mmCIF file of C-alpha atoms in Angstrom:
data_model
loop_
_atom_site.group_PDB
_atom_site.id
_atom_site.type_symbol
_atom_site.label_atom_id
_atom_site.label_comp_id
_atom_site.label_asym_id
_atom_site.label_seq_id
_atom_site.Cartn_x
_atom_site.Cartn_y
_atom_site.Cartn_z
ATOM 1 C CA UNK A 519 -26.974 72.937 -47.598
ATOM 2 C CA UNK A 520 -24.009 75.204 -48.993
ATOM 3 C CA UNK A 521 -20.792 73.718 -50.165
ATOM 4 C CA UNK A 522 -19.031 74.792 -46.674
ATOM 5 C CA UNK A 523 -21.404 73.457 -44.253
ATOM 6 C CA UNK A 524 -21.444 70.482 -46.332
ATOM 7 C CA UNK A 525 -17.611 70.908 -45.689
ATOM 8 C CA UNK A 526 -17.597 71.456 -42.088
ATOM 9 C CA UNK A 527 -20.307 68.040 -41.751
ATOM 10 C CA UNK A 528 -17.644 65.860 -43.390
ATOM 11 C CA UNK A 529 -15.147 66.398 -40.329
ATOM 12 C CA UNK A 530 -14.704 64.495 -37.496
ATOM 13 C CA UNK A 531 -17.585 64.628 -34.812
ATOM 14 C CA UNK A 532 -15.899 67.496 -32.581
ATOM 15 C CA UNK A 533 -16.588 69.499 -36.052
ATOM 16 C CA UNK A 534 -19.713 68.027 -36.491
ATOM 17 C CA UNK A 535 -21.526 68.802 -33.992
ATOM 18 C CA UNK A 536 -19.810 72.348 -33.319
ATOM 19 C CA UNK A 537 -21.062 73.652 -36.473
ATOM 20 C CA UNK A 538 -24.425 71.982 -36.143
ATOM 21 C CA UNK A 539 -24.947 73.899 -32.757
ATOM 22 C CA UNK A 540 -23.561 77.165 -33.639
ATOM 23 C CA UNK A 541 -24.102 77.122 -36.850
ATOM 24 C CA UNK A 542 -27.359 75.636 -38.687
ATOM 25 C CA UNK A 543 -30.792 74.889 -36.632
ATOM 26 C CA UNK A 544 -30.320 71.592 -35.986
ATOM 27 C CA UNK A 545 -32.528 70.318 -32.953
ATOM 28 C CA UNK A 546 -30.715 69.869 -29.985
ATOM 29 C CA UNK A 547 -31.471 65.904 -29.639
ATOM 30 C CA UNK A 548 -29.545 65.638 -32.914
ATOM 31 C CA UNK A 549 -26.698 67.892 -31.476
ATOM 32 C CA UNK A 550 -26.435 66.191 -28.240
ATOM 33 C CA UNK A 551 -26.006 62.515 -30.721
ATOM 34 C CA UNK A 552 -23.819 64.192 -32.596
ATOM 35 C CA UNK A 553 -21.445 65.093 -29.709
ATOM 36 C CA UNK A 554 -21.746 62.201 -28.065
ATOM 37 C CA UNK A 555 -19.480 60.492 -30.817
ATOM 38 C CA UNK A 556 -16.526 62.757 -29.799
ATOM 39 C CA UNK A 557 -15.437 59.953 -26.915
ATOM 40 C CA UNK A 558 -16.109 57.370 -28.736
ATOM 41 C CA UNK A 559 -14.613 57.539 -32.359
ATOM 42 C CA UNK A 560 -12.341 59.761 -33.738
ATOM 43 C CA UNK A 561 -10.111 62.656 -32.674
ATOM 44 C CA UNK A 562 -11.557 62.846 -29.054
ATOM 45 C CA UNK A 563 -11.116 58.882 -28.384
ATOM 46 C CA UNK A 564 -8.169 58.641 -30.102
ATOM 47 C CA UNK A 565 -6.857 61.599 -27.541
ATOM 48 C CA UNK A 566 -8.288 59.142 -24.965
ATOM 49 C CA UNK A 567 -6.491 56.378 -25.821
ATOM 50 C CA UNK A 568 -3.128 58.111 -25.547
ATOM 51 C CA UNK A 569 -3.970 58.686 -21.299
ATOM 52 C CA UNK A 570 -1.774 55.628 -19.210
ATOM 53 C CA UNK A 571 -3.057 54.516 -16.289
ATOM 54 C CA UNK A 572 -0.893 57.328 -14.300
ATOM 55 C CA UNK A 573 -3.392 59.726 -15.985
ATOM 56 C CA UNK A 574 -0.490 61.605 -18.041
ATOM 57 C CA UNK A 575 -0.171 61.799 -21.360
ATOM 58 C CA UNK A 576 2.921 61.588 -22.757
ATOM 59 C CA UNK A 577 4.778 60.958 -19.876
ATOM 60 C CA UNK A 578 4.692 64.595 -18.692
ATOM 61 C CA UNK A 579 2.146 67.684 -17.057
ATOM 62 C CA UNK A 580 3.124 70.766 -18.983
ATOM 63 C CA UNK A 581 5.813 69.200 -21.166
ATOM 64 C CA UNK A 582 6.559 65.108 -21.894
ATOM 65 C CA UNK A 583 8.344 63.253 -19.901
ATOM 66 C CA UNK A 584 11.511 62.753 -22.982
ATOM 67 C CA UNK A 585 11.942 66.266 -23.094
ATOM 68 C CA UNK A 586 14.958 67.677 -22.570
ATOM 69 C CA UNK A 587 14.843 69.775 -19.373
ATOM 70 C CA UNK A 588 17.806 71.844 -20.536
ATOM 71 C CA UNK A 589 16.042 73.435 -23.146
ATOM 72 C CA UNK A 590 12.957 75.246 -21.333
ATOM 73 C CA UNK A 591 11.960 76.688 -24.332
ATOM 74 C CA UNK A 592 11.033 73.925 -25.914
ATOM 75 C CA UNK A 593 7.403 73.632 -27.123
ATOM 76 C CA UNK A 594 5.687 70.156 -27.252
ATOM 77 C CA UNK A 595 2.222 69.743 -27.096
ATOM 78 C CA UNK A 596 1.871 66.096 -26.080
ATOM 79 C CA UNK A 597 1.697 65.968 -22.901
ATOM 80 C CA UNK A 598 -1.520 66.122 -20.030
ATOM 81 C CA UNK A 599 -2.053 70.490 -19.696
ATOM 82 C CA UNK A 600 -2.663 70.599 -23.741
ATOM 83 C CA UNK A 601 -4.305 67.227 -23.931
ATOM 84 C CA UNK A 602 -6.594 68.410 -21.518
ATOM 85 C CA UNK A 603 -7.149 71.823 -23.274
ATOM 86 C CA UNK A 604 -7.366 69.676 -26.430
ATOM 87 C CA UNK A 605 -10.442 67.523 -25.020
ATOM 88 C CA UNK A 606 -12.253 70.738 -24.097
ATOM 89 C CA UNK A 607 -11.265 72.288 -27.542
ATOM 90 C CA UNK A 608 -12.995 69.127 -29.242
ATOM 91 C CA UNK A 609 -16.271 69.526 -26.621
ATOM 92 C CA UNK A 610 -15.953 65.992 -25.329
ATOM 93 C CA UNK A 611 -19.451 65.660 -23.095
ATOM 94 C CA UNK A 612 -18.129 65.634 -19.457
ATOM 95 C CA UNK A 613 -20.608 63.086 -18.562
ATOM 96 C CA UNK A 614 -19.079 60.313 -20.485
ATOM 97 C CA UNK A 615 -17.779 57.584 -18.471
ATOM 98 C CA UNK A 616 -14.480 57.379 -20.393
ATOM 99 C CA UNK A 617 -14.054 60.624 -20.191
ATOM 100 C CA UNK A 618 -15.212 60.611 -16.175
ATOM 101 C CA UNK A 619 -12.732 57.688 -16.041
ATOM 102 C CA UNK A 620 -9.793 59.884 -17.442
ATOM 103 C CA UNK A 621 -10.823 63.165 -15.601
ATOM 104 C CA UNK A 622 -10.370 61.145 -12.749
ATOM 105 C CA UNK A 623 -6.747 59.605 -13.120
ATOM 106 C CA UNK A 624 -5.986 63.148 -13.474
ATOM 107 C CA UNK A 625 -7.511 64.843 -9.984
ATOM 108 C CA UNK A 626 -6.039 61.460 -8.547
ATOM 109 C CA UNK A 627 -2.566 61.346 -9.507
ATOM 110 C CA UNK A 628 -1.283 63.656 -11.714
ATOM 111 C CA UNK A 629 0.708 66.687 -10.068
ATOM 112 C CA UNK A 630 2.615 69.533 -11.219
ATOM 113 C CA UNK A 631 6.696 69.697 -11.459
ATOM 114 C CA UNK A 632 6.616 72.945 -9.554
ATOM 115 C CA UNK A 633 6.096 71.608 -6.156
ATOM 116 C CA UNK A 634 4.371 68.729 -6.467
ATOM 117 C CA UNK A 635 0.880 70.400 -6.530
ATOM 118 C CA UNK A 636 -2.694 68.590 -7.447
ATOM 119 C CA UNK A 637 -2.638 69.363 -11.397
ATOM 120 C CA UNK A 638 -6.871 71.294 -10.051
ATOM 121 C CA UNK A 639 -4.843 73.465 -7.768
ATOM 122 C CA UNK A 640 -2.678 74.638 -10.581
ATOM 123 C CA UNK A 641 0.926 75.957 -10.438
ATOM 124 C CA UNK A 642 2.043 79.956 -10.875
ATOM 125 C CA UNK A 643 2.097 80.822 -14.112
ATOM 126 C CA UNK A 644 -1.161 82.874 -15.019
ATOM 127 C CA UNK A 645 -0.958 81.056 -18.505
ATOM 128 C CA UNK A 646 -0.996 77.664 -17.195
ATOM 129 C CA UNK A 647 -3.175 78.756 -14.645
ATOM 130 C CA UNK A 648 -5.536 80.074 -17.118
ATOM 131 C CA UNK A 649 -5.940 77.048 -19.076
ATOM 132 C CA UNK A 650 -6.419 75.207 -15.804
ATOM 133 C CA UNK A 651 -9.480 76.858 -14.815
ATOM 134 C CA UNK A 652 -11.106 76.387 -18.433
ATOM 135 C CA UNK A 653 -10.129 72.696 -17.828
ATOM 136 C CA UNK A 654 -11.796 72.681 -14.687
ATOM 137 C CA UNK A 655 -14.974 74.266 -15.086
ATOM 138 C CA UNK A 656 -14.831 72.400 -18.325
ATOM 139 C CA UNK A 657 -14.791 68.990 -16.240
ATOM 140 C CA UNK A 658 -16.781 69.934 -13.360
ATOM 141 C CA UNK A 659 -13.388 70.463 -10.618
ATOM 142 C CA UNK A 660 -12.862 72.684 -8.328
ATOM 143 C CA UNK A 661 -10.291 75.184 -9.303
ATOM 144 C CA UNK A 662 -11.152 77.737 -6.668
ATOM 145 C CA UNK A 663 -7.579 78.078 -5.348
ATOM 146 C CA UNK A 664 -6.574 78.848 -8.954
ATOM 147 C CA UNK A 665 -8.666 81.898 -9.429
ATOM 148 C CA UNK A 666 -8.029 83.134 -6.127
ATOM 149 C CA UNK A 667 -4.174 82.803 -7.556
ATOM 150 C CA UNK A 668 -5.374 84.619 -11.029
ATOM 151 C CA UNK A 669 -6.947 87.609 -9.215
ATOM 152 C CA UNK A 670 -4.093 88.598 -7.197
ATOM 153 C CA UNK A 671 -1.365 88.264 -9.943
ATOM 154 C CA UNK A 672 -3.391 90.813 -11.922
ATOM 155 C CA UNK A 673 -1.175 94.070 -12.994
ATOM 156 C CA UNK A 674 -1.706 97.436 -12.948
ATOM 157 C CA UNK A 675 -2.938 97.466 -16.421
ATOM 158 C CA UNK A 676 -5.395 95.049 -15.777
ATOM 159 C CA UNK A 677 -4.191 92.090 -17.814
ATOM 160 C CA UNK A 678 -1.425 89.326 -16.756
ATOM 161 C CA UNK A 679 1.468 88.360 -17.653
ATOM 162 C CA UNK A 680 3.525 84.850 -16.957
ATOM 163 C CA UNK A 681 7.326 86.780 -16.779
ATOM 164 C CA UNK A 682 5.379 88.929 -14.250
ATOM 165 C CA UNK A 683 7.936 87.143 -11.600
ATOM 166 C CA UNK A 684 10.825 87.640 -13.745
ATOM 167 C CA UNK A 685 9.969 91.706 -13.559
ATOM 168 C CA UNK A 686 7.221 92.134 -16.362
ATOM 169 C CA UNK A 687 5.335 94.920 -15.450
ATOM 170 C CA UNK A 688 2.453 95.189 -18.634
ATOM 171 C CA UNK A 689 0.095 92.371 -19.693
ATOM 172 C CA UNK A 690 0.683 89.692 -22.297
ATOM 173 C CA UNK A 691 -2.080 89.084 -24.595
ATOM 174 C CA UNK A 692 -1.221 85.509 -24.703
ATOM 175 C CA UNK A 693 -1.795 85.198 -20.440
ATOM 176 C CA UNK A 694 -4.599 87.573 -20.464
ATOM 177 C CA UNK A 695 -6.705 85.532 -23.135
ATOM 178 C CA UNK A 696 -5.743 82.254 -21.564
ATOM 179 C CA UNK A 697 -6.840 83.883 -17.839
ATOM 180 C CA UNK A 698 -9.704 85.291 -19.517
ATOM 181 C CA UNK A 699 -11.095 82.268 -20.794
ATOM 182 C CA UNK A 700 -10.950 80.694 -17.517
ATOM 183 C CA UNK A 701 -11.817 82.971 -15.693
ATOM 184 C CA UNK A 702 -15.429 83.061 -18.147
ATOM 185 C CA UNK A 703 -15.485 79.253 -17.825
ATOM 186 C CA UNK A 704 -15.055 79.119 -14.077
ATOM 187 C CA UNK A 705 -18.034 81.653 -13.795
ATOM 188 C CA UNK A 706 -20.738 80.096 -15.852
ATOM 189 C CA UNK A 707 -19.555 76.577 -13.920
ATOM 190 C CA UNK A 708 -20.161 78.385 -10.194
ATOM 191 C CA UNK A 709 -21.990 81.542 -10.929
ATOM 192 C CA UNK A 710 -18.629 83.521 -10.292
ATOM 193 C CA UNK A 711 -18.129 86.280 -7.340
ATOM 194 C CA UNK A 712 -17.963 90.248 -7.574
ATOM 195 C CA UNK A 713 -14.038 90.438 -7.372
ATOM 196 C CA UNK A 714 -13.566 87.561 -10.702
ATOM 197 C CA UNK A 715 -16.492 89.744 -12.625
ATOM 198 C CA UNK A 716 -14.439 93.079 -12.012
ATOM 199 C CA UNK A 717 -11.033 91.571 -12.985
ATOM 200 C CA UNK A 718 -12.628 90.024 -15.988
ATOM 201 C CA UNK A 719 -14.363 93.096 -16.676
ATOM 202 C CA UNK A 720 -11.000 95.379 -16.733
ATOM 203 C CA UNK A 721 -9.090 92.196 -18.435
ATOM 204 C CA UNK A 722 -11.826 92.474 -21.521
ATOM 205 C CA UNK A 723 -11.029 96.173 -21.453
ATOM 206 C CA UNK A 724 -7.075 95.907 -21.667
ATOM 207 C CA UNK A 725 -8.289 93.864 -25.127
ATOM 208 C CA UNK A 726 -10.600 96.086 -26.298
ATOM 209 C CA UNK A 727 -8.845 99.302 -25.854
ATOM 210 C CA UNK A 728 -6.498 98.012 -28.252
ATOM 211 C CA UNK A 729 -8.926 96.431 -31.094
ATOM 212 C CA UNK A 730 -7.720 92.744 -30.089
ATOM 213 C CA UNK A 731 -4.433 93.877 -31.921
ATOM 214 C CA UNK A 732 -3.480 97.125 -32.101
ATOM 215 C CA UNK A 733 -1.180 99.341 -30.023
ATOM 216 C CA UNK A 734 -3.316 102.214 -27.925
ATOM 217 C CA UNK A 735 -0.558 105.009 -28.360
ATOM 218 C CA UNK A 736 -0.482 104.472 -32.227
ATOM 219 C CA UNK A 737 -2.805 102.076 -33.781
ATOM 220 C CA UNK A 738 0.039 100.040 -34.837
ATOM 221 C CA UNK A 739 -0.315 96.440 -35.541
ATOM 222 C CA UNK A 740 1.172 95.232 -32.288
ATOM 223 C CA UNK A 741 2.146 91.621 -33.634
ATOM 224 C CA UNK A 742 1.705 91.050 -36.986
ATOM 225 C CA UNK A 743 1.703 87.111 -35.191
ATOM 226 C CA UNK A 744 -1.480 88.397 -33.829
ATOM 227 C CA UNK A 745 -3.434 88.867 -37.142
ATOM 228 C CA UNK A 746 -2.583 85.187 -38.072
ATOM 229 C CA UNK A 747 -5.462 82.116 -37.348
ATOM 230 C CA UNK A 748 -3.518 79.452 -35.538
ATOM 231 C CA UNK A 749 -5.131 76.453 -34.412
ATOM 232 C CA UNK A 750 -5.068 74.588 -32.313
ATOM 233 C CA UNK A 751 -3.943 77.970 -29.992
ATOM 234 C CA UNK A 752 -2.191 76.345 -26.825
ATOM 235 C CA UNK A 753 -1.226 79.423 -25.173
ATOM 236 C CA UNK A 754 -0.662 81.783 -28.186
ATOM 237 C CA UNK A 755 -3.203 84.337 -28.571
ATOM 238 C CA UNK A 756 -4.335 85.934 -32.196
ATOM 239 C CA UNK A 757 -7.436 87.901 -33.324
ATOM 240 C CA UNK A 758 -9.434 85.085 -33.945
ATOM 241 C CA UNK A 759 -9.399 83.516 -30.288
ATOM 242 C CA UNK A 760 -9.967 87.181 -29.130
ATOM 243 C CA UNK A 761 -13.204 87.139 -30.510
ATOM 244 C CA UNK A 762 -14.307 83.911 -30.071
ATOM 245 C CA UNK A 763 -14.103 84.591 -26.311
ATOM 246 C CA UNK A 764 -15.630 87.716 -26.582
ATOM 247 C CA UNK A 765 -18.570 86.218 -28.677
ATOM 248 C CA UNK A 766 -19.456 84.350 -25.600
ATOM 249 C CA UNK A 767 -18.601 86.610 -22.946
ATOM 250 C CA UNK A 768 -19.765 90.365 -24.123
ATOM 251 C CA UNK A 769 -22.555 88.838 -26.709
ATOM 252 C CA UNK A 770 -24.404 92.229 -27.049
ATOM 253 C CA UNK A 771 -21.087 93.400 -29.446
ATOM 254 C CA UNK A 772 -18.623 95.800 -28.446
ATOM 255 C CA UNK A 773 -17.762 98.459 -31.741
ATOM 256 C CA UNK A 774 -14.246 97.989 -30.679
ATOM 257 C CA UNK A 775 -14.379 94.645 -32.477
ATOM 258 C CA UNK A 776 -14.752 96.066 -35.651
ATOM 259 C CA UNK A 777 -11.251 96.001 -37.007
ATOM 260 C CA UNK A 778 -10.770 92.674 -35.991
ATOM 261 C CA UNK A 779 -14.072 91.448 -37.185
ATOM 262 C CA UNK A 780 -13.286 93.198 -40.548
ATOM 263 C CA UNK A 781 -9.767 91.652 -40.689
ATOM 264 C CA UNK A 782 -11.319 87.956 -40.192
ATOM 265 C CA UNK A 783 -13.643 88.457 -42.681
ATOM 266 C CA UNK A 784 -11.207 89.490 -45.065
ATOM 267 C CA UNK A 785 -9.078 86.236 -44.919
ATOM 268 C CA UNK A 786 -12.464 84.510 -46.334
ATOM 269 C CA UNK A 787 -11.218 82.252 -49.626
ATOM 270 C CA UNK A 788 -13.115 83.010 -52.705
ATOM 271 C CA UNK A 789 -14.264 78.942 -51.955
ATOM 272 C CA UNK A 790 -15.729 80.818 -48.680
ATOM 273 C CA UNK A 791 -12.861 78.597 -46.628
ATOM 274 C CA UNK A 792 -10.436 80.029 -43.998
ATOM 275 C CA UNK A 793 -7.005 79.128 -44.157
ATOM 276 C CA UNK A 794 -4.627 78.183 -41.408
ATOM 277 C CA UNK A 795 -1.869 80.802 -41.273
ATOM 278 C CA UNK A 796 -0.295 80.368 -38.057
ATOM 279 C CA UNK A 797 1.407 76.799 -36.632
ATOM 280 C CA UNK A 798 2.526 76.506 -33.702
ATOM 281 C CA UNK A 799 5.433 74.651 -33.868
ATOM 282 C CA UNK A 800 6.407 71.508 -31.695
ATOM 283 C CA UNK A 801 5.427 67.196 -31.489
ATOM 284 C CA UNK A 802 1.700 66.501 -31.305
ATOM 285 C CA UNK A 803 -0.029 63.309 -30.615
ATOM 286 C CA UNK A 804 -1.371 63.067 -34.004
ATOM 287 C CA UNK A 805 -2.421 65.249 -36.621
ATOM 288 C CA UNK A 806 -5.842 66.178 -36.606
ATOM 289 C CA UNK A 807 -6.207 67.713 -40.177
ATOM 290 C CA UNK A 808 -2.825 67.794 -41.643
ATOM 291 C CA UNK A 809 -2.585 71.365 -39.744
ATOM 292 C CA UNK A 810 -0.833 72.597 -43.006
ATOM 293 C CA UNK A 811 -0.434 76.283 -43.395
ATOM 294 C CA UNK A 812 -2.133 77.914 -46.103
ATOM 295 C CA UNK A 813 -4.725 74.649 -46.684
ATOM 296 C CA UNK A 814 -7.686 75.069 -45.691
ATOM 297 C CA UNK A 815 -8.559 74.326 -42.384
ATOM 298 C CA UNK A 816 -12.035 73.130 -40.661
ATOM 299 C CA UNK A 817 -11.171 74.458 -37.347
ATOM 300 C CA UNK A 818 -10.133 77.971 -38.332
ATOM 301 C CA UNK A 819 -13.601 78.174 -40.936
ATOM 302 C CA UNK A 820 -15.635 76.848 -38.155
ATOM 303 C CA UNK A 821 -14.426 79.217 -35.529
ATOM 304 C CA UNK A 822 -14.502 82.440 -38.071
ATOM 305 C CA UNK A 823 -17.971 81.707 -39.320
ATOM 306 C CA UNK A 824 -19.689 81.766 -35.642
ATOM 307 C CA UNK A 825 -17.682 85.024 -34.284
ATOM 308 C CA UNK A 826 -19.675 86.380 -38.537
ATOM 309 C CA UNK A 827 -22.853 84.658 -37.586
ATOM 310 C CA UNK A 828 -22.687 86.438 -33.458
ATOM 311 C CA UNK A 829 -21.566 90.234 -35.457
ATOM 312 C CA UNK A 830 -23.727 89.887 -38.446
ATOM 313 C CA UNK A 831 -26.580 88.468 -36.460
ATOM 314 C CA UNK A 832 -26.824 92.105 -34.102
ATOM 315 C CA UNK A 833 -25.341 94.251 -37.027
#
């Protein structure tokens, strides 16, 4: 075993067995124990824990309950939406009772500030709404009414965008990856219908017609943001989550990936580590690695090394 694997293996389980599965040839009965950990010790039960009986975290849906709702701006990542990205993030087996049990005080009580909506029926914002449907799928709840929202708050250029009702008229990259990956996660849960395949389709395109992060007209670096490996992502997008997604959802390699293959590759440490370049600010819950920029960071080597393995593998 190589001095970064042994790395990765000394991390909490959500690492673990992550890079055992994507990464090494480990039998799946091992994988499967591995996982199985994630509720029970560590970052995923310790993100378990922090759930009241209410089924929020935090005291809040999208944003705590102390925060200040006169500064909308404000980022915190402590309350239920990114708690429940978090859980998928860390691959938490659905199937757990504890994590049945928590799923459930969700779908039961929690609803959004908007109008009071069921927190699986989502609220408008294609961002939100986008990590909604990954959370769903994720969790085995319906989220039909959410993609039916998705689909027909797509724009003209194929992507979305969460000012869209405030007069944006071209995609985001940070809503159209978080709509993508829902949309991907919603289809492999239900099988999907001709109308989400399209959007997706054209969505995938909007990303790949720019390299993942460079502008069509000129080439340009659109963001330099965007060149920058963040975790853990909330609703920011970069090149790294780009690929990730599309190493699961267009698996036969696109050669517009290239560049932002190449560019990943490049941030490799000469100790064959990735660093974390990008925070993004606000409270959390609890650290899960120090999240120090310009350490080295389990996360961002785990996720870089299986979007290598996926390229390298069909090169």
């Amino acid at each position: 075993m190589d001095e970064v694997m042994e790395y990765l293996l000394a991390g909490d389980p959500a690492i673990r067995w992550q890079a055992m599965s994507d990464l090494t040839d480990a039998a799946p009965e091992e994988i499967a124990a591995e996982r199985a950990r994630v509720a029970a010790e560590g970052w995923g039960a310790r993100l378990l824990a922090e759930q009241a009986a209410d089924g929020l975290w935090d005291g809040g849906v999208y944003r705590p309950g102390w925060a200040d709702e006169s500064r909308p701006m404000y980022d915190a990542w402590t309350a239920t939406h990114f708690s429940l990205q978090q859980l998928v993030d860390l691959g938490v087996d659905p199937g757990d009772p504890r994590v049945r049990q928590a799923i459930a005080r969700v779908r039961e009580n929690v609803r959004w500030d908007h109008a009071g909506e069921r927190y699986f029926d989502g609220e408008t914002e294609p961002c939100v709404n986008g990590v909604v449907m990954t959370v769903g799928a994720y969790f085995g709840e319906s989220v039909d009414t959410v993609v039916d929202s998705a689909l027909a708050g797509r724009l003209p250029d194929g992507g979305w965008n969460c000012w869209a009702d405030y007069g944006a008229t071209v995609a985001s990259l940070h809503s159209t990856i978080c709509v993508l990956e829902g949309l991907w996660a919603w289809e492999q849960a239900t099988g999907g219908t001709a109308a989400s395949r399209a959007a997706r389709h054209d969505a995938e395109e909007y990303l790949l017609e720019r390299r993942l992060f460079q502008r069509r007209s000129t080439g340009e670096v659109i963001d330099p943001r965007f060149t920058l490996a963040s975790y853990p992502v909330r609703w920011y997008y970069d090149v790294l989550r780009g690929l990730d997604y599309l190493r699961r959802a267009r698996p036969e390699r696109d050669p517009r990936c290239a560049p932002a293959v190449e560019l990943v590759r490049s941030r490799r440490g000469a100790d064959g580590l990735w660093r974390l370049e990008n925070t993004h600010e606000g409270p959390t819950l609890f650290d899960m690695e120090g999240e120090r920029e310009g350490f080295p960071s389990r996360w961002v080597t785990l996720r870089a090394l299986r979007v290598l393995r996926w390229w390298d593998a069909s090169a």
